[in-house]
């Protein structure tokens, strides 16, 4: 195992800047997930760590070696790809052992490593089958087995579950989590799926147009988003963003929304008066109880039933707002429920920079 350090890593394609300077230290044995939408630079960053893309500036250190000019095969890493990259004419056993055979490893050692990986991944019954005889989930396990037998210092995963259906993705996500718990190998995982990111990661790296907007635990990234971009990307449905004017006075600070609604802010926040963006997560609102003071009245356009919950999509002073409420609440299209906000879990952001105001 090894730690991985990125020092001001940049990637340019001619005049186009794909990665703008990423600094990060990944601890030995840590599971890091790089998450973001298509085109944000996450796969480019992973490929630079793997040596499949040359870096334009900066340093990548694996263990105690600067690997900028070291070939991928000599970096002591193993990569699992989105498309499995299995040899169709080889059996599962041959696919898993191929990298060891071309390195000239002793047959007994190969057998030991393959059988151990097959046991971990429950592939023993399939070792003599060809990839075409396997399901998508089984093929992905073979791809992971091929990485495991190399016993690398670092595992790299490039959206490995993207080709699987929803149920298989959940199963494989659990298997990857268990695999990391068993092996404890430093792992760097790229995905656009925030559920994968939140459930797998020790720490998240949220990428935004070639920059790491925030690095932190899933709890911190969800609970204390550094920017409106992070707040809008992490969490489903996305965080609501409402224009507001903060006023201060004897009654304490309050956020006045576009429709004139005033929400009292926690006294300890004490923000300066001015214009802000108020971030409210859908799940931090609830239906007002009988006799309780209503803080927001939502004009519902669409009630989206999800089983246990209902998403109420509507307008508040002309701005979009989504509230997540229990399905038994009984609200529907064109209803106007009164809502109460857990304001202590809301956030104020600078409307120009998008940065969260630390209060």
Coordinates of C-alpha atoms in Angstrom, one line a residue:
X1 CA 0.0 0.0 0.0
X2 CA 1.0 3.6 -0.5
X3 CA -0.1 7.2 -0.1
X4 CA -0.7 9.3 -3.2
X5 CA 0.2 13.0 -3.3
X6 CA -0.8 15.5 -6.0
X7 CA 1.1 18.8 -6.0
X8 CA -0.4 21.6 -8.2
X9 CA -1.2 19.1 -11.0
X10 CA -2.3 20.7 -14.2
X11 CA -3.3 19.4 -17.6
X12 CA -3.5 21.5 -20.8
X13 CA -4.6 20.4 -24.3
X14 CA -3.0 23.2 -26.2
X15 CA -4.7 26.4 -25.1
X16 CA -7.5 24.5 -23.3
X17 CA -6.9 24.0 -19.6
X18 CA -8.5 20.8 -18.5
X19 CA -7.1 20.6 -14.9
X20 CA -6.3 23.9 -13.2
X21 CA -4.0 22.8 -10.4
X22 CA -5.1 20.1 -8.0
X23 CA -3.4 19.6 -4.6
X24 CA -4.4 16.6 -2.6
X25 CA -2.9 14.0 -0.2
X26 CA -4.5 10.6 -0.2
X27 CA -3.6 8.6 2.9
X28 CA -2.3 5.0 2.8
X29 CA -5.3 2.7 2.7
X30 CA -7.8 5.5 2.1
X31 CA -10.8 5.2 -0.3
X32 CA -11.1 8.5 -2.2
X33 CA -13.9 9.1 -4.7
X34 CA -13.6 11.8 -7.4
X35 CA -17.1 12.9 -8.4
X36 CA -18.6 15.3 -10.8
X37 CA -20.5 15.6 -14.0
X38 CA -19.2 14.7 -17.5
X39 CA -16.4 17.0 -18.6
X40 CA -15.4 18.2 -15.2
X41 CA -11.9 16.6 -15.4
X42 CA -12.3 13.6 -13.0
X43 CA -11.3 10.9 -15.5
X44 CA -8.4 13.0 -16.8
X45 CA -7.1 13.3 -13.3
X46 CA -7.3 9.6 -12.7
X47 CA -5.6 8.9 -16.0
X48 CA -2.7 11.2 -15.0
X49 CA -2.3 9.2 -11.8
X50 CA -2.3 6.0 -13.8
X51 CA 0.3 7.4 -16.3
X52 CA -2.1 7.2 -19.2
X53 CA -2.1 11.0 -19.6
X54 CA 1.0 13.1 -19.3
X55 CA 0.7 15.9 -16.8
X56 CA 1.5 19.5 -18.0
X57 CA 2.7 20.8 -14.6
X58 CA 3.1 19.7 -11.1
X59 CA 4.0 16.4 -9.4
X60 CA 2.4 13.1 -8.7
X61 CA 3.9 11.0 -5.9
X62 CA 3.0 7.4 -5.2
X63 CA 4.6 6.1 -2.1
X64 CA 7.9 7.9 -2.0
X65 CA 8.4 8.1 -5.8
X66 CA 7.7 11.0 -8.1
X67 CA 6.0 9.1 -11.0
X68 CA 5.7 11.9 -13.6
X69 CA 8.0 10.1 -16.0
X70 CA 7.5 6.5 -14.9
X71 CA 5.6 4.2 -17.3
X72 CA 2.1 3.0 -16.1
X73 CA 3.3 -0.6 -15.8
X74 CA 6.0 0.5 -13.3
X75 CA 3.8 2.6 -11.0
X76 CA 2.6 -0.3 -8.9
X77 CA -1.1 0.5 -9.7
X78 CA -3.9 -1.6 -11.0
X79 CA -6.8 -0.1 -12.9
X80 CA -10.4 -1.3 -13.3
X81 CA -12.1 0.2 -16.4
X82 CA -15.8 1.0 -17.3
X83 CA -15.8 -1.5 -20.2
X84 CA -14.1 -4.4 -18.3
X85 CA -11.4 -4.8 -21.0
X86 CA -11.5 -8.6 -20.8
X87 CA -9.9 -10.9 -23.5
X88 CA -13.0 -12.6 -25.1
X89 CA -11.0 -15.7 -26.2
X90 CA -9.6 -16.4 -22.7
X91 CA -11.2 -18.0 -19.7
X92 CA -11.8 -16.2 -16.5
X93 CA -8.7 -17.9 -15.0
X94 CA -6.6 -16.8 -18.0
X95 CA -7.9 -13.3 -17.9
X96 CA -7.1 -13.0 -14.2
X97 CA -3.7 -14.5 -14.5
X98 CA -2.6 -12.9 -17.7
X99 CA -0.7 -10.0 -16.2
X100 CA 1.2 -12.3 -13.9
X101 CA 2.1 -14.7 -16.6
X102 CA 3.6 -12.0 -18.9
X103 CA 5.7 -10.9 -15.9
X104 CA 7.1 -14.4 -15.7
X105 CA 5.7 -15.2 -12.2
X106 CA 6.0 -18.8 -10.9
X107 CA 2.9 -21.0 -11.7
X108 CA 2.3 -21.9 -8.1
X109 CA 2.3 -18.2 -7.1
X110 CA -0.1 -17.4 -9.9
X111 CA -2.4 -20.2 -8.8
X112 CA -2.4 -19.0 -5.2
X113 CA -3.2 -15.4 -6.2
X114 CA -5.9 -16.3 -8.6
X115 CA -7.6 -18.7 -6.3
X116 CA -7.5 -16.2 -3.4
X117 CA -9.0 -13.4 -5.6
X118 CA -11.7 -15.8 -7.0
X119 CA -12.6 -16.7 -3.4
X120 CA -12.9 -13.1 -2.4
X121 CA -15.1 -12.3 -5.4
X122 CA -17.0 -15.6 -5.4
X123 CA -15.8 -16.5 -8.9
X124 CA -14.6 -20.1 -8.2
X125 CA -17.5 -21.7 -10.3
X126 CA -16.7 -19.5 -13.3
X127 CA -12.9 -19.8 -13.6
X128 CA -13.1 -21.9 -16.8
X129 CA -15.9 -19.9 -18.5
X130 CA -15.4 -17.3 -21.2
X131 CA -16.5 -13.7 -20.7
X132 CA -19.4 -14.1 -23.1
X133 CA -20.9 -16.7 -20.7
X134 CA -21.0 -14.3 -17.8
X135 CA -23.4 -11.6 -16.7
X136 CA -22.3 -8.0 -16.5
X137 CA -21.8 -8.1 -12.8
X138 CA -19.7 -11.3 -13.1
X139 CA -17.5 -9.7 -15.8
X140 CA -16.9 -6.7 -13.6
X141 CA -15.9 -9.0 -10.8
X142 CA -13.4 -10.6 -13.2
X143 CA -12.0 -7.2 -14.0
X144 CA -11.6 -6.5 -10.3
X145 CA -10.0 -9.9 -9.8
X146 CA -7.4 -9.2 -12.5
X147 CA -6.5 -6.1 -10.5
X148 CA -6.4 -7.9 -7.1
X149 CA -4.0 -10.6 -8.2
X150 CA -1.4 -8.0 -9.0
X151 CA -1.4 -7.0 -5.3
X152 CA -0.8 -3.3 -6.2
X153 CA -0.1 -0.4 -3.9
X154 CA -3.0 1.6 -5.4
X155 CA -6.3 0.6 -7.0
X156 CA -7.8 3.0 -9.6
X157 CA -11.5 2.7 -10.6
X158 CA -12.7 4.5 -13.7
X159 CA -16.6 4.5 -13.5
X160 CA -16.6 0.7 -13.2
X161 CA -20.3 0.3 -12.6
X162 CA -21.6 2.6 -15.4
X163 CA -22.6 -0.3 -17.7
X164 CA -24.6 -2.2 -15.1
X165 CA -28.3 -1.9 -14.4
X166 CA -29.6 -0.2 -11.2
X167 CA -29.9 -3.4 -9.1
X168 CA -26.5 -4.7 -10.1
X169 CA -24.9 -1.3 -9.4
X170 CA -26.2 -1.6 -5.8
X171 CA -24.8 -5.1 -5.4
X172 CA -21.4 -4.2 -6.9
X173 CA -21.2 -1.1 -4.8
X174 CA -21.5 -3.2 -1.7
X175 CA -18.9 -5.7 -3.0
X176 CA -16.4 -2.9 -3.7
X177 CA -17.0 -1.6 -0.2
X178 CA -16.4 -5.1 1.3
X179 CA -13.3 -5.6 -0.9
X180 CA -11.7 -2.4 0.3
X181 CA -12.5 -3.4 3.9
X182 CA -10.8 -6.7 3.3
X183 CA -7.7 -5.6 1.4
X184 CA -7.2 -2.1 2.8
X185 CA -5.5 -0.9 -0.4
X186 CA -5.4 2.8 -1.2
X187 CA -8.2 3.3 -3.7
X188 CA -9.1 6.2 -6.1
X189 CA -12.6 5.9 -7.6
X190 CA -14.1 8.1 -10.3
X191 CA -17.9 8.4 -10.8
X192 CA -20.6 10.8 -11.8
X193 CA -23.0 9.0 -9.5
X194 CA -23.3 10.9 -6.2
X195 CA -24.9 7.8 -4.4
X196 CA -21.8 5.8 -5.3
X197 CA -19.6 8.6 -4.2
X198 CA -21.4 9.1 -0.8
X199 CA -21.6 5.4 0.1
X200 CA -18.1 4.4 -0.9
X201 CA -15.8 7.3 0.0
X202 CA -13.8 8.0 3.1
X203 CA -13.3 11.4 1.4
X204 CA -14.9 13.0 -1.6
X205 CA -13.2 15.2 -4.2
X206 CA -15.9 17.3 -6.0
X207 CA -14.6 18.4 -9.4
X208 CA -15.9 21.5 -11.1
X209 CA -14.5 22.4 -14.6
X210 CA -11.0 21.1 -13.8
X211 CA -10.9 22.4 -10.2
X212 CA -11.4 20.6 -6.9
X213 CA -14.2 22.7 -5.4
X214 CA -14.2 20.7 -2.2
X215 CA -12.3 17.8 -0.6
X216 CA -13.9 16.3 2.6
X217 CA -15.8 13.5 4.2
X218 CA -19.3 12.7 2.7
X219 CA -20.8 14.1 5.9
X220 CA -18.9 17.4 5.6
X221 CA -19.5 17.8 1.9
X222 CA -23.2 17.2 2.3
X223 CA -23.6 19.2 5.5
X224 CA -21.1 22.1 4.8
X225 CA -20.9 22.5 1.0
X226 CA -18.1 25.0 0.2
X227 CA -19.9 26.4 -2.9
X228 CA -23.3 26.6 -4.5
X229 CA -21.9 24.1 -7.1
X230 CA -21.2 21.5 -4.4
X231 CA -24.5 22.1 -2.7
X232 CA -26.3 21.7 -5.9
X233 CA -24.4 18.6 -7.0
X234 CA -24.3 16.6 -3.8
X235 CA -27.8 15.7 -2.5
X236 CA -30.9 14.5 -4.4
X237 CA -33.0 16.4 -5.1
X238 CA -30.5 19.3 -5.4
X239 CA -30.3 22.0 -2.8
X240 CA -32.8 24.9 -3.3
X241 CA -31.2 28.3 -3.9
X242 CA -33.2 31.4 -3.1
X243 CA -32.3 35.0 -3.5
X244 CA -32.5 36.8 -0.1
X245 CA -31.7 40.1 1.6
X246 CA -30.4 39.7 5.1
X247 CA -31.6 42.4 7.6
X248 CA -30.3 42.8 11.1
X249 CA -32.0 44.4 14.1
X250 CA -33.1 44.0 17.6
X251 CA -35.1 40.8 16.7
X252 CA -32.0 39.2 15.3
X253 CA -30.9 38.5 11.7
X254 CA -33.5 37.5 9.2
X255 CA -33.5 36.5 5.5
X256 CA -36.1 38.3 3.4
X257 CA -37.0 36.3 0.3
X258 CA -38.2 37.5 -3.1
X259 CA -41.9 37.1 -2.1
X260 CA -41.4 39.1 1.1
X261 CA -41.3 36.1 3.4
X262 CA -38.9 36.7 6.3
X263 CA -37.1 33.7 7.9
X264 CA -35.4 34.3 11.2
X265 CA -31.8 33.1 11.1
X266 CA -29.9 31.6 14.1
X267 CA -28.7 34.5 16.3
X268 CA -25.2 33.0 16.4
X269 CA -24.8 33.4 12.7
X270 CA -24.8 37.2 12.9
X271 CA -24.2 37.9 9.2
X272 CA -23.7 41.4 8.0
X273 CA -26.7 43.0 6.2
X274 CA -26.6 42.5 2.5
X275 CA -27.7 40.3 -0.5
X276 CA -27.1 36.6 -0.3
X277 CA -28.1 33.2 -1.8
X278 CA -30.0 31.1 0.8
X279 CA -29.5 27.4 0.4
X280 CA -32.2 25.0 1.7
X281 CA -32.1 21.3 1.2
X282 CA -35.5 19.7 0.3
X283 CA -35.3 17.3 3.2
X284 CA -34.8 20.1 5.8
X285 CA -38.4 21.3 5.2
X286 CA -41.5 19.7 6.6
X287 CA -45.3 20.2 6.7
X288 CA -46.4 22.6 9.4
X289 CA -48.3 20.9 12.2
X290 CA -51.8 22.1 13.2
X291 CA -51.4 25.4 15.1
X292 CA -47.7 25.7 14.2
X293 CA -46.4 28.9 12.6
X294 CA -46.1 28.5 8.8
X295 CA -42.8 29.8 7.4
X296 CA -43.2 29.2 3.7
X297 CA -46.3 28.6 1.6
X298 CA -45.4 26.5 -1.5
X299 CA -47.6 26.6 -4.6
X300 CA -47.2 23.0 -5.8
X301 CA -47.0 22.4 -9.6
X302 CA -46.1 18.7 -9.5
X303 CA -46.2 16.2 -6.6
X304 CA -43.8 13.4 -7.5
X305 CA -44.5 10.2 -5.6
X306 CA -41.4 8.1 -4.7
X307 CA -43.0 5.6 -2.4
X308 CA -41.9 6.5 1.1
X309 CA -41.5 10.2 0.2
X310 CA -43.2 12.7 -2.1
X311 CA -41.3 15.5 -3.8
X312 CA -43.3 18.7 -4.0
X313 CA -42.1 20.8 -6.9
X314 CA -43.4 24.4 -6.9
X315 CA -42.8 28.1 -6.8
X316 CA -42.0 30.5 -4.0
X317 CA -42.1 34.1 -5.1
X318 CA -41.4 33.1 -8.7
X319 CA -38.4 30.9 -7.7
X320 CA -38.3 27.1 -8.0
X321 CA -38.5 25.2 -4.7
X322 CA -38.6 21.5 -4.0
X323 CA -39.7 20.0 -0.6
X324 CA -39.3 16.3 0.3
X325 CA -42.1 15.2 2.6
X326 CA -43.6 11.8 3.7
X327 CA -45.9 10.3 1.2
X328 CA -48.8 10.0 3.6
X329 CA -48.9 13.8 3.9
X330 CA -51.5 13.7 1.1
X331 CA -50.5 16.7 -1.0
X332 CA -50.9 16.8 -4.7
X333 CA -50.6 19.0 -7.8
X334 CA -52.0 22.6 -7.3
X335 CA -52.0 22.2 -3.5
X336 CA -50.5 24.9 -1.2
X337 CA -48.9 23.3 1.8
X338 CA -47.5 25.4 4.7
X339 CA -43.9 24.5 5.4
X340 CA -41.5 24.8 8.3
X341 CA -37.8 25.1 7.6
X342 CA -35.0 23.7 9.8
X343 CA -33.1 27.0 9.4
X344 CA -30.1 25.9 11.4
X345 CA -29.3 23.4 8.5
X346 CA -29.6 26.2 5.8
X347 CA -26.6 28.0 4.3
X348 CA -25.8 31.5 3.1
X349 CA -23.7 31.8 0.0
X350 CA -22.0 34.8 -1.6
X351 CA -24.2 35.5 -4.8
X352 CA -21.1 36.5 -6.8
X353 CA -18.5 33.9 -6.0
X354 CA -20.9 31.1 -4.9
X355 CA -18.7 30.5 -1.8
X356 CA -20.5 29.5 1.4
X357 CA -20.4 32.2 4.1
X358 CA -18.6 30.8 7.1
X359 CA -20.7 32.0 10.1

